[in-house]
Short mmCIF file of C-alpha atoms and ligand atoms in Angstrom, two decimals:
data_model
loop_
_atom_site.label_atom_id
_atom_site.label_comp_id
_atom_site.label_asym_id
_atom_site.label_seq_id
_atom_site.Cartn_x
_atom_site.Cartn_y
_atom_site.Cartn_z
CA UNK A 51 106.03 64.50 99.24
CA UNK A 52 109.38 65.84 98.87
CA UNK A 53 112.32 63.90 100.38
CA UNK A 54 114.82 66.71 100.69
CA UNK A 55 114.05 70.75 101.15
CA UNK A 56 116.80 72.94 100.49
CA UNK A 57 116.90 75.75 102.47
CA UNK A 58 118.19 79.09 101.07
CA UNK A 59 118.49 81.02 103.74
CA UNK A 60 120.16 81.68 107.17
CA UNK A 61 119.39 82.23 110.91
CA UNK A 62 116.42 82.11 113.02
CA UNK A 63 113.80 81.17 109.61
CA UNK A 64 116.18 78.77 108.68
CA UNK A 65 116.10 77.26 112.18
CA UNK A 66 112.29 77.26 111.71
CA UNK A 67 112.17 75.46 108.69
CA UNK A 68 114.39 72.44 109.73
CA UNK A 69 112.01 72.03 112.58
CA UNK A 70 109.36 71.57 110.55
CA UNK A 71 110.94 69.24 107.56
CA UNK A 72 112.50 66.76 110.60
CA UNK A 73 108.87 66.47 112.21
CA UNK A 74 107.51 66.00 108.47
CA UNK A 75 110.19 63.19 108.15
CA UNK A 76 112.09 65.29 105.43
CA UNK A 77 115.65 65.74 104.76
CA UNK A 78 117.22 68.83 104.69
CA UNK A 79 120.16 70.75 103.53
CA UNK A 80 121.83 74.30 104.60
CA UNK A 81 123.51 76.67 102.64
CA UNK A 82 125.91 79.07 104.42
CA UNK A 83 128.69 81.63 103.56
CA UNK A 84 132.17 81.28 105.62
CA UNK A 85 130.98 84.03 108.51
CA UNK A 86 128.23 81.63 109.02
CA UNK A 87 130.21 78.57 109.48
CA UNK A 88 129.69 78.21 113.53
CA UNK A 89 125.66 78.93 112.72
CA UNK A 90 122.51 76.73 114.06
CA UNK A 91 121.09 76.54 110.75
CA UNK A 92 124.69 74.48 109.62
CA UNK A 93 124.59 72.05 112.45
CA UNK A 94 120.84 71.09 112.37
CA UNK A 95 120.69 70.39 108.77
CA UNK A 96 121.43 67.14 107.55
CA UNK A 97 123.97 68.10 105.18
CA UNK A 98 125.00 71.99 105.05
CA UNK A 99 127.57 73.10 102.21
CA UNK A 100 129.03 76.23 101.78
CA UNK A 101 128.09 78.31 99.47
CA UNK A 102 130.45 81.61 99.30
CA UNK A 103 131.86 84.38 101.41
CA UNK A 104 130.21 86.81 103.49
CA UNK A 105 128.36 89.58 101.54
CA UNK A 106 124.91 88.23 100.77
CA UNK A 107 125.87 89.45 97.03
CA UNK A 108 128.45 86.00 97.13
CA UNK A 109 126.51 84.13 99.14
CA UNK A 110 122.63 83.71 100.05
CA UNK A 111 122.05 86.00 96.87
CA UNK A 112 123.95 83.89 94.47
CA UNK A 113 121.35 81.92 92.45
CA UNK A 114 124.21 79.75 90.42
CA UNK A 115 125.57 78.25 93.80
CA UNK A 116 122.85 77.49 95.40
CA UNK A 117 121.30 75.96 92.41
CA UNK A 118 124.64 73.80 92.36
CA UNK A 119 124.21 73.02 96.14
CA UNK A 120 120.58 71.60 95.31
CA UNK A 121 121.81 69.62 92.64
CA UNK A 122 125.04 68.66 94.33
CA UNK A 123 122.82 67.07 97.33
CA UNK A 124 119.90 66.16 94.97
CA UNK A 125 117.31 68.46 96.88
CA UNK A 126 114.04 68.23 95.17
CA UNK A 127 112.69 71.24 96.77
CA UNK A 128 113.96 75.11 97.68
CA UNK A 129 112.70 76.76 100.65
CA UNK A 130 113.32 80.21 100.13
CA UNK A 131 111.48 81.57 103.76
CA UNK A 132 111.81 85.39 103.65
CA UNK A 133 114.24 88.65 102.06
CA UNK A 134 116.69 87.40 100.44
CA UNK A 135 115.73 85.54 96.84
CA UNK A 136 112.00 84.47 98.68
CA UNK A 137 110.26 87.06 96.08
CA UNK A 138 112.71 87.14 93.41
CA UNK A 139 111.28 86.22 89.96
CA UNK A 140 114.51 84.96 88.26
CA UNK A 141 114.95 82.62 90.69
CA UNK A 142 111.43 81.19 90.76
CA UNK A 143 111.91 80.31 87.65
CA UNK A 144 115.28 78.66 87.64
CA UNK A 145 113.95 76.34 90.33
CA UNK A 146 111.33 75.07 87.68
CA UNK A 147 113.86 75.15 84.90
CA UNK A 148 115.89 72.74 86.83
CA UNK A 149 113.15 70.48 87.92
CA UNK A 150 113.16 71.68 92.23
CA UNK A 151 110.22 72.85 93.42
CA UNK A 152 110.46 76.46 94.72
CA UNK A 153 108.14 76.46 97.85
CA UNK A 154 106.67 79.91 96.99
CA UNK A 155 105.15 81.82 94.21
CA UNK A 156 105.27 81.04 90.68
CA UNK A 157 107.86 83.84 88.79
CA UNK A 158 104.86 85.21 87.03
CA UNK A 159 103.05 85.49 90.38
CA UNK A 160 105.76 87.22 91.56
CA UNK A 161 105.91 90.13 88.81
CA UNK A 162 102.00 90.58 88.87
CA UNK A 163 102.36 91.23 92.82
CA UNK A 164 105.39 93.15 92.71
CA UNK A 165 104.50 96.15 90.51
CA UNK A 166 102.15 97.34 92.91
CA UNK A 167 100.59 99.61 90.84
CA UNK A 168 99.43 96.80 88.81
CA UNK A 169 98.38 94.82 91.65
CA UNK A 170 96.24 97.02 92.87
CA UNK A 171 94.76 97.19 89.51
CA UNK A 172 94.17 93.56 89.50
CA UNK A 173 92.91 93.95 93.32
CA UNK A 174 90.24 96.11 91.65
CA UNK A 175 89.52 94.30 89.19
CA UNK A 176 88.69 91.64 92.03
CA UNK A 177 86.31 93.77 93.71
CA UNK A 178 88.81 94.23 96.89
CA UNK A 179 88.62 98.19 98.59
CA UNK A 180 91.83 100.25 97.17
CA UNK A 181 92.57 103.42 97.68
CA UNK A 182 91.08 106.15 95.48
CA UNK A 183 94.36 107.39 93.42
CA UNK A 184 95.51 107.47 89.64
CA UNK A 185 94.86 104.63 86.89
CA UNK A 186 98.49 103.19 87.19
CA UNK A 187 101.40 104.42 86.46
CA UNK A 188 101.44 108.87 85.87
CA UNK A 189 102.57 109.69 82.99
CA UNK A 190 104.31 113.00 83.43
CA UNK A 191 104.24 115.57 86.13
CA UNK A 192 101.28 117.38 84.62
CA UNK A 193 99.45 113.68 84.61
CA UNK A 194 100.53 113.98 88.20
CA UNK A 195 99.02 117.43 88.86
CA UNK A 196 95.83 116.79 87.49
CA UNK A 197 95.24 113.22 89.12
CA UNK A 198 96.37 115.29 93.00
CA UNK A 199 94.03 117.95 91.96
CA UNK A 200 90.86 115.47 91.16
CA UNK A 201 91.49 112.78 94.33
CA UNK A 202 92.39 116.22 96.56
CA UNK A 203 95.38 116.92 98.68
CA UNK A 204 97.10 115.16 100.82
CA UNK A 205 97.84 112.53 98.31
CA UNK A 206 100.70 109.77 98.67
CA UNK A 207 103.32 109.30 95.60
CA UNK A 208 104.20 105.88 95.87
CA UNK A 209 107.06 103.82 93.39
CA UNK A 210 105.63 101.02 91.44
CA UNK A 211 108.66 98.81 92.26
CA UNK A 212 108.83 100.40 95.71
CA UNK A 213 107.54 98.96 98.52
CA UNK A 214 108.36 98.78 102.05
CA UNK A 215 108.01 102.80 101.95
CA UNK A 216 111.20 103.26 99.56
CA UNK A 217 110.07 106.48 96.85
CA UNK A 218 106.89 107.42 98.63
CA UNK A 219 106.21 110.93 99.46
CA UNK A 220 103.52 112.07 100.93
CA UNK A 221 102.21 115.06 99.46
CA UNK A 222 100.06 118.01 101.61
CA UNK A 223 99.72 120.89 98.93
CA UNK A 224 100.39 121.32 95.39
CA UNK A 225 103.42 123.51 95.30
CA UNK A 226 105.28 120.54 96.90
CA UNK A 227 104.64 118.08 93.90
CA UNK A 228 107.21 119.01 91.43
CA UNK A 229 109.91 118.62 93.97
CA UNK A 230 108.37 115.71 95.41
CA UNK A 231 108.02 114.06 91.86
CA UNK A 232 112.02 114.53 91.35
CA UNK A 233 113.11 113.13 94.07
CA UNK A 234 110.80 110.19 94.29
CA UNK A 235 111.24 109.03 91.12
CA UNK A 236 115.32 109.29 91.37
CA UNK A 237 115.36 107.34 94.58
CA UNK A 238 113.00 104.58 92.91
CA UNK A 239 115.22 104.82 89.77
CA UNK A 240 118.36 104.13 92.10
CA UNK A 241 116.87 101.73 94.24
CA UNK A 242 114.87 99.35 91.79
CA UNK A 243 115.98 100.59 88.27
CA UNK A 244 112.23 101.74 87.60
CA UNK A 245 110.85 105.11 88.45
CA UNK A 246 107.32 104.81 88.02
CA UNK A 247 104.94 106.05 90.57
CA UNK A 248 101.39 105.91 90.83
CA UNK A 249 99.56 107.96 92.90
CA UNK A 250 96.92 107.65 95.69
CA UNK A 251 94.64 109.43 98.36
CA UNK A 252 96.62 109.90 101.65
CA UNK A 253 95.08 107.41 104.31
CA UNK A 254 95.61 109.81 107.54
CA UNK A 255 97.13 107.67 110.50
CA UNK A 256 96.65 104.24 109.44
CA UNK A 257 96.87 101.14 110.75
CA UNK A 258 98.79 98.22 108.59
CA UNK A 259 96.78 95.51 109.58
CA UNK A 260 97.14 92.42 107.08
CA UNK A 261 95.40 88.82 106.78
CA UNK A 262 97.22 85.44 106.47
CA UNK A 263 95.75 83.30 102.86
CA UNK A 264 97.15 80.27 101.80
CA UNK A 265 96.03 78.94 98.53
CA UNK A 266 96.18 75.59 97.06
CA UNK A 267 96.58 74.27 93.63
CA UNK A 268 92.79 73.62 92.95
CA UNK A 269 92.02 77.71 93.09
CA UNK A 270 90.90 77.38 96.43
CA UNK A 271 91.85 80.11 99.24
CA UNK A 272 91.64 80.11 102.76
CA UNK A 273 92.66 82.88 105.31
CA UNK A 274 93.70 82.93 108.79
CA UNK A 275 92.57 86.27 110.48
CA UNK A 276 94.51 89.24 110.72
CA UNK A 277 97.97 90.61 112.09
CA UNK A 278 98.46 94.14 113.44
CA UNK A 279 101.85 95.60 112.54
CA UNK A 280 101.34 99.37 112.96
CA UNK A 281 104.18 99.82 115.39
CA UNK A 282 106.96 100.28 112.57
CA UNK A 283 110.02 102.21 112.83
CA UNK A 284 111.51 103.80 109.44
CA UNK A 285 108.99 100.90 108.24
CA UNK A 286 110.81 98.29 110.02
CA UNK A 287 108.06 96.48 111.85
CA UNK A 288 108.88 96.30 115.68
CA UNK A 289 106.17 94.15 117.24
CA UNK A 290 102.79 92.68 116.34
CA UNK A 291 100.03 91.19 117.63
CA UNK A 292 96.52 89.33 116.62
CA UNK A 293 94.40 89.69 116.66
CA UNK A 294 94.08 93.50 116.09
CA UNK A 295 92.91 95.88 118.61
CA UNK A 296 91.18 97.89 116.17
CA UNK A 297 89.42 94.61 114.91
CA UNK A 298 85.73 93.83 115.69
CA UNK A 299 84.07 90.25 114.39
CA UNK A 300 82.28 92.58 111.32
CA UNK A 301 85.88 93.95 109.90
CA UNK A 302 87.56 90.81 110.41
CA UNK A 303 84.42 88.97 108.36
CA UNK A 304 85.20 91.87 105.79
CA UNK A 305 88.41 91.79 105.30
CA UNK A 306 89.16 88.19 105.38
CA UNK A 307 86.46 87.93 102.53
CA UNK A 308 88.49 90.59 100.39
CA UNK A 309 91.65 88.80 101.04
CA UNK A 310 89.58 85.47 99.88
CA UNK A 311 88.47 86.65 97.06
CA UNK A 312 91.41 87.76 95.96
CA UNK A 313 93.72 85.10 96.12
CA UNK A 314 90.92 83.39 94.44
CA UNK A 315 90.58 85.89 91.74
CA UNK A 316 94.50 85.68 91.03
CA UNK A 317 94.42 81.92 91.61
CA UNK A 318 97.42 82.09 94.72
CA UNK A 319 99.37 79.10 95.42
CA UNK A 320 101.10 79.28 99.00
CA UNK A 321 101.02 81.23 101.93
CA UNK A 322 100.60 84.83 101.36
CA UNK A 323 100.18 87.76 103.12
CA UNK A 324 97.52 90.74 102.01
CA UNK A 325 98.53 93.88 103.83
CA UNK A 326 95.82 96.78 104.33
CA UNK A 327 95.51 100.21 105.63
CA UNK A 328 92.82 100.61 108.22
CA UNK A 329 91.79 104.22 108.85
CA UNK A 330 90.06 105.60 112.08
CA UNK A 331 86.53 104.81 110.66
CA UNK A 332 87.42 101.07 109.63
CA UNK A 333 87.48 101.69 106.37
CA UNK A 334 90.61 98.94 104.71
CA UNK A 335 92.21 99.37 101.25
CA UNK A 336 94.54 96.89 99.98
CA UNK A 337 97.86 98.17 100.45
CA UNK A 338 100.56 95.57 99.00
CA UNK A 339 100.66 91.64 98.69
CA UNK A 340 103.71 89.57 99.93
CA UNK A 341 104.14 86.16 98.31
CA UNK A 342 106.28 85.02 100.63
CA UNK A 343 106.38 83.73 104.58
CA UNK A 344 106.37 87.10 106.97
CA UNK A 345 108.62 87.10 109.67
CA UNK A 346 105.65 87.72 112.05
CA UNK A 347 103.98 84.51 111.08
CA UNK A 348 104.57 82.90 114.27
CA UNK A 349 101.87 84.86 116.32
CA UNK A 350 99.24 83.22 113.75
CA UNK A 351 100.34 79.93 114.06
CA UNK A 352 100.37 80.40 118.57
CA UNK A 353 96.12 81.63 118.04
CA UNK A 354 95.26 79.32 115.48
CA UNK A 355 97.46 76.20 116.24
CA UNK A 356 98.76 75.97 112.50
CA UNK A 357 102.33 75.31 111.24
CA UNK A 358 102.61 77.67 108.28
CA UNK A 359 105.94 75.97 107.09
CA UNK A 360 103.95 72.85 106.94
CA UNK A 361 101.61 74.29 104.95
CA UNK A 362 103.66 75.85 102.65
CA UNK A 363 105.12 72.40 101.65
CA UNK A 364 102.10 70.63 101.83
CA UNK A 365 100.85 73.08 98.78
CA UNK A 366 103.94 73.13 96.68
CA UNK A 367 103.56 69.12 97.08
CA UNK A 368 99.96 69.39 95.47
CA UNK A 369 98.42 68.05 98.68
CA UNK A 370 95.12 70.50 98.59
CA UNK A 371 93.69 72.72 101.77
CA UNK A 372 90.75 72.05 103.98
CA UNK A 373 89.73 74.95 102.78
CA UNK A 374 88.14 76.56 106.26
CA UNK A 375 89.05 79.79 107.68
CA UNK A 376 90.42 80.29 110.86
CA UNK A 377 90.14 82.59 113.58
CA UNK A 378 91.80 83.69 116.97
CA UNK A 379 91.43 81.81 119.84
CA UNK A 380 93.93 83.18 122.18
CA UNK A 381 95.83 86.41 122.04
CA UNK A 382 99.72 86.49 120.89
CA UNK A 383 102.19 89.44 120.58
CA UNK A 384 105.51 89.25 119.01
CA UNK A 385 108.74 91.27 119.77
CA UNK A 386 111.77 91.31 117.47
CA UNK A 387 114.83 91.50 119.53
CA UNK A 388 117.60 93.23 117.16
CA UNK A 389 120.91 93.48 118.32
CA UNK A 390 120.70 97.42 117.70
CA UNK A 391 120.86 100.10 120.83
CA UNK A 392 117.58 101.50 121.42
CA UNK A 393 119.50 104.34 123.19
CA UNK A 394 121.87 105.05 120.28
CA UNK A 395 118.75 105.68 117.41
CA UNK A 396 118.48 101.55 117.08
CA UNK A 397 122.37 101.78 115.53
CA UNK A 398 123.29 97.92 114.33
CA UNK A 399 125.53 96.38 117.95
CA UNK A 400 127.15 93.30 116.40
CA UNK A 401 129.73 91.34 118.44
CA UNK A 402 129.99 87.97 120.52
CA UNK A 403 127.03 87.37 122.87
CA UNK A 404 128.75 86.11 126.16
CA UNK A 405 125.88 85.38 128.03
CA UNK A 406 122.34 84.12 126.06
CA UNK A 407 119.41 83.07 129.15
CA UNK A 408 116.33 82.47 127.16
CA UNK A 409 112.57 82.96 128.54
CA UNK A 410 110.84 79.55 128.92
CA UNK A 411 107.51 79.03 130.78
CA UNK A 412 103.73 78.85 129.37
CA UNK A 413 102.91 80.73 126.75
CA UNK A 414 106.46 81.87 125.88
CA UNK A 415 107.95 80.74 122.30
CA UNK A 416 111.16 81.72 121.41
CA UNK A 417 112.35 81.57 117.92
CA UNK A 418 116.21 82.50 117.57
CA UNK A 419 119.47 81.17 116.23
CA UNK A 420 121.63 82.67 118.39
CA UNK A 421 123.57 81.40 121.62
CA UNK A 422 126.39 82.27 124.17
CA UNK A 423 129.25 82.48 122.86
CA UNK A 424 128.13 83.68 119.10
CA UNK A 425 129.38 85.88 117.30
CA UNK A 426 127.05 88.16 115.71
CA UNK A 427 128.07 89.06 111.64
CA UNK A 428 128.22 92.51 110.74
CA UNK A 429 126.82 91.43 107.20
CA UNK A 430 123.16 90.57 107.57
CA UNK A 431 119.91 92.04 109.12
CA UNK A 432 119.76 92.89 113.08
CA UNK A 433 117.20 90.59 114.07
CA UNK A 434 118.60 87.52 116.67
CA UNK A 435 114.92 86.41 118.14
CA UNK A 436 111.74 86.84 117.97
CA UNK A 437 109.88 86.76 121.58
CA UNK A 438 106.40 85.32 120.92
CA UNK A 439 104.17 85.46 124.00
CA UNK A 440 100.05 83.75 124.04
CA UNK A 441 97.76 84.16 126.77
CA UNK A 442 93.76 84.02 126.74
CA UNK A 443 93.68 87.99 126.52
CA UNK A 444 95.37 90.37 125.77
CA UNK A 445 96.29 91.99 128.68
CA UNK A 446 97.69 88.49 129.88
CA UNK A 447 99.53 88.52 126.83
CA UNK A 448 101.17 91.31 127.45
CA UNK A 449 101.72 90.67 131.30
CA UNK A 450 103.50 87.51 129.91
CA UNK A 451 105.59 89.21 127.60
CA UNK A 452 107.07 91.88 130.22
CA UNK A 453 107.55 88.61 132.43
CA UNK A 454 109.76 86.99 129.72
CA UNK A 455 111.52 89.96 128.60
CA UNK A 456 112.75 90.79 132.34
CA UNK A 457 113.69 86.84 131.93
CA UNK A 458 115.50 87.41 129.08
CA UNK A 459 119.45 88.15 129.51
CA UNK A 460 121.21 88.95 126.71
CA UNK A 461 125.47 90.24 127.34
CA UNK A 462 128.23 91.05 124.98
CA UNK A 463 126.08 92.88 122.70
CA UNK A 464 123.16 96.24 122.72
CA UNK A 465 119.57 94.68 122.38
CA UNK A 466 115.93 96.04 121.65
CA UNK A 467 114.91 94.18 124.93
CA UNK A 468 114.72 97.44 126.91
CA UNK A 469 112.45 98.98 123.78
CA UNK A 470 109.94 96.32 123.63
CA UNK A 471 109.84 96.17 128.18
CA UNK A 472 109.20 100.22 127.86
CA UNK A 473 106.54 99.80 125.06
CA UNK A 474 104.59 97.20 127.04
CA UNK A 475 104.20 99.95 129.82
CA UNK A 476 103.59 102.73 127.31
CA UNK A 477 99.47 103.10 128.27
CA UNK A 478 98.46 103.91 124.23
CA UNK A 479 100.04 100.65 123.41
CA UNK A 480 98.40 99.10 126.64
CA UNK A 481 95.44 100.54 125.62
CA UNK A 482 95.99 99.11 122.19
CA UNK A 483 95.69 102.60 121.11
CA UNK A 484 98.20 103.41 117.94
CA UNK A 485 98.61 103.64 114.80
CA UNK A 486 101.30 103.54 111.98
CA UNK A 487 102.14 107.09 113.47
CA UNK A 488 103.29 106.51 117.19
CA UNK A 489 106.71 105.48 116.95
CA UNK A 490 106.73 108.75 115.77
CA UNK A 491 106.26 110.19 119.17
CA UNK A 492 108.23 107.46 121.20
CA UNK A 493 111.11 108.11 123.76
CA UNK A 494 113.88 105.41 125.31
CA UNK A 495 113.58 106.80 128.86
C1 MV4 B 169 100.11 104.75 102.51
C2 MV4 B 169 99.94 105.51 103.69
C3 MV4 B 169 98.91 106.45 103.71
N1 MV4 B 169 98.10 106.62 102.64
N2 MV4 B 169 99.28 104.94 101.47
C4 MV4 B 169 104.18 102.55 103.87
C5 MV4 B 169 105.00 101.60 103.04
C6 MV4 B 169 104.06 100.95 102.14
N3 MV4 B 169 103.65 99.68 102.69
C7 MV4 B 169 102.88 101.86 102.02
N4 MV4 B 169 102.92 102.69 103.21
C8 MV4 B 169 101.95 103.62 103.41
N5 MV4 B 169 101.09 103.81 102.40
C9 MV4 B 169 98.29 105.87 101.53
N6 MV4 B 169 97.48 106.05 100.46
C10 MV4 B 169 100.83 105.30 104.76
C11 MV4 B 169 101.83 104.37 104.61
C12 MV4 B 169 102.75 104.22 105.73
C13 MV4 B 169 102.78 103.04 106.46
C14 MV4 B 169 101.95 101.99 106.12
C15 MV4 B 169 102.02 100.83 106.89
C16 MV4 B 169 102.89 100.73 107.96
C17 MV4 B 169 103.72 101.77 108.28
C18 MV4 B 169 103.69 102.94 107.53
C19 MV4 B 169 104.54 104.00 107.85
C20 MV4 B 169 104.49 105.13 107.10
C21 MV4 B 169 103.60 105.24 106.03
#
């Protein structure tokens, strides 16, 4: 077992993993650029060093220092939890070249699942649903025309290197294409250096419902039931919630096979995430794979009583998994609390928090790494908690969650908190009745 964990990364996941390495007995060190000097993730570490200025760029992104911060404190193992370098090939790979284990995907695991046109071809291959579409990447606009014509409008142009919604267009008619083609392909150029796009059926109104797997060094795959996390904003994901509403026991038993059998078929080692699109008849197609720890693991780990973290060292340590499945017990929903005003189209609200009053009580978990008197830095994402509330049903869950967000006083700074209190009134949420469409049609009253 490892005797130190370096952890590459900041705020509240970096808060998570400590908690997990001191109750496993292992060391751990903090990296930190100089606007995160006065963080949590610095003072609960066993050793912290700092690792470069404020832009991520000098910082959290720079491979050399914290390579030289491992080696400097002798860490024999990088956690690299989520964003930031936790899917980045080059990295992967440096870890092994220097002898620390990189608690995540291998850097060839890590290419195969991030051109998503060719992981859908190996998810295929694998005999797991994907959407009807083109056979990889089109080759020219014409290639593109002819594959829209045979699958049938609406189609969805999607960027190979894309992800996360960046250079998709969805497509309704034909004469749309050719500008649609352009302009996808430049924005996938300019945001991943690649431009190829592969094309696909258009799943009206889905749901994004994806399935925990953690796979072990043997070949062996387990998964942990599903995750709804259809209520996305500009495809930031808002809040989510497991198990599904949309589930019944027969998709669940369906699509936990597929997700199986997959991480079988590609021989996964970690904790990994297989994200789907559900459509209205419960028909799923595999949508992406993330080889990293989600941000919304949390809720799995309240229904199944399961510390992912642990997990994910336990596997990069060799130690094998049971190899069971697991399924929800309870019900748990998550909220993300950004420091971004709902009222002013979610715009970023960074400053000091003067006055932090967390929500406690049964069922309430709290995950954060923020506190009065912080100030929040302009340089990195939004998020400052996540609000995790588990009840026996659902509707307690969410009774429990407007409980603790009325609980929940945050000043100095704009929160989501009045967002997530609305949704839990809105009756097509409370009715667990939405899709990837209805933040579409959402109003701050
Ligand atoms: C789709 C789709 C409909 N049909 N693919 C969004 C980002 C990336 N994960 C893929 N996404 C979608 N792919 C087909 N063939 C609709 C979406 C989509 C979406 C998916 C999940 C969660 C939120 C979404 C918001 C808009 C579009």
């Amino acid at each position: 077992m490892f005797k130190k964990i370096l952890i590459a990364n900041r705020g509240e996941i970096a808060m998570r993993i400590i908690r997990t390495c001191r109750e496993m007995g292992i060391k751990t060190v903090s990296v930190y650029s100089t606007a995160d000097r006065d963080s949590l993730h610095v003072r609960f570490a066993d050793e912290a060093v700092c690792i470069g200025p404020a832009s991520s760029s000098e910082s959290y992104l720079k491979i050399p220092n914290i390579i030289a911060a491992a080696e400097i404190t002798n860490a024999d193992a990088i956690h690299p939890g989520y964003g930031f370098l936790s899917e980045n090939a080059k990295f992967s790979k440096i870890c092994a070249e220097h002898g620390i284990k990189f608690i995540g995907a291998s850097p060839e695991m890590i290419d195969k699942m991030g051109d998503k046109a060719s992981a859908k071809a190996t998810m295929k291959k694998a005999g797991v649903p994907t959407v009807p579409g083109s056979d990889g990447i089109l080759d020219s606009l014409e290639d593109a025309k002819k594959v829209a014509k045979k699958i049938g409008y609406p189609v969805m142009m999607k960027a190979t290197a894309g992800g996360g919604g960046k250079g998709m267009r969805a497509i309704w008619k034909e004469d749309e294409l050719e500008k649609a083609w352009e302009s996808a392909r430049k924005e996938a150029a300019a945001a991943f250096g690649n431009d190829g796009m592969y094309m696909e059926k258009l799943i009206e109104e889905p749901r994004h419902i994806e399935i925990q797997i953690v796979g072990d060094s043997t070949g062996k795959a387990c998964h942990l039931s599903e995750r709804d996390c259809s209520i996305q904003r500009r495809h930031q994901k808002l809040t989510e919630e497991t198990p599904s509403p949309f589930m019944t026991d027969e998709l669940r038993e369906k699509m936990g096979n597929a997700a199986v059998k997959a991480a079988e078929f590609i021989k996964y080692e970690g904790a990994g995430t297989i994200e789907f699109l559900v459509d209205k008849h419960r028909n799923f197609y595999f949508m992406e794979m993330n080889t990293r720890i989600q941000v919304e693991h949390p809720i799995t780990e309240q229904v199944i009583d399961y510390d992912l973290i642990r997990e994910q060292i336990k596997v990069a340590a060799g130690i094998p998994i049971s190899g069971r499945h697991y399924f929800p017990k309870l019900h748990s929903i998550e909220c993300r609390i950004n420091a971004e005003d709902p009222y002013n189209d979610f715009r970023p609200s960074p400053g000091k928090i003067t006055t932090f009053h967390a929500p406690g009580g049964h069922g309430v978990r709290l995950d954060t790494n923020v506190y009065a008197g912080y100030m929040i830095p302009p340089y990195y994402d939004s998020m400052i908690a996540k609000l995790i509330t588990t009840a026996q049903t659902r509707e307690e869950a969410i009774n429990k969650m407007k409980r603790a967000l009325d609980e929940f006083i945050v000043e100095g700074i704009k929160t989501t908190i009045p967002f997530h209190r609305q949704l839990m009134d809105h009756p097509d949420y409370v009715a667990g009745n939405y899709t990837t469409k209805f933040m579409e049609s959402f109003e701050m009253k």
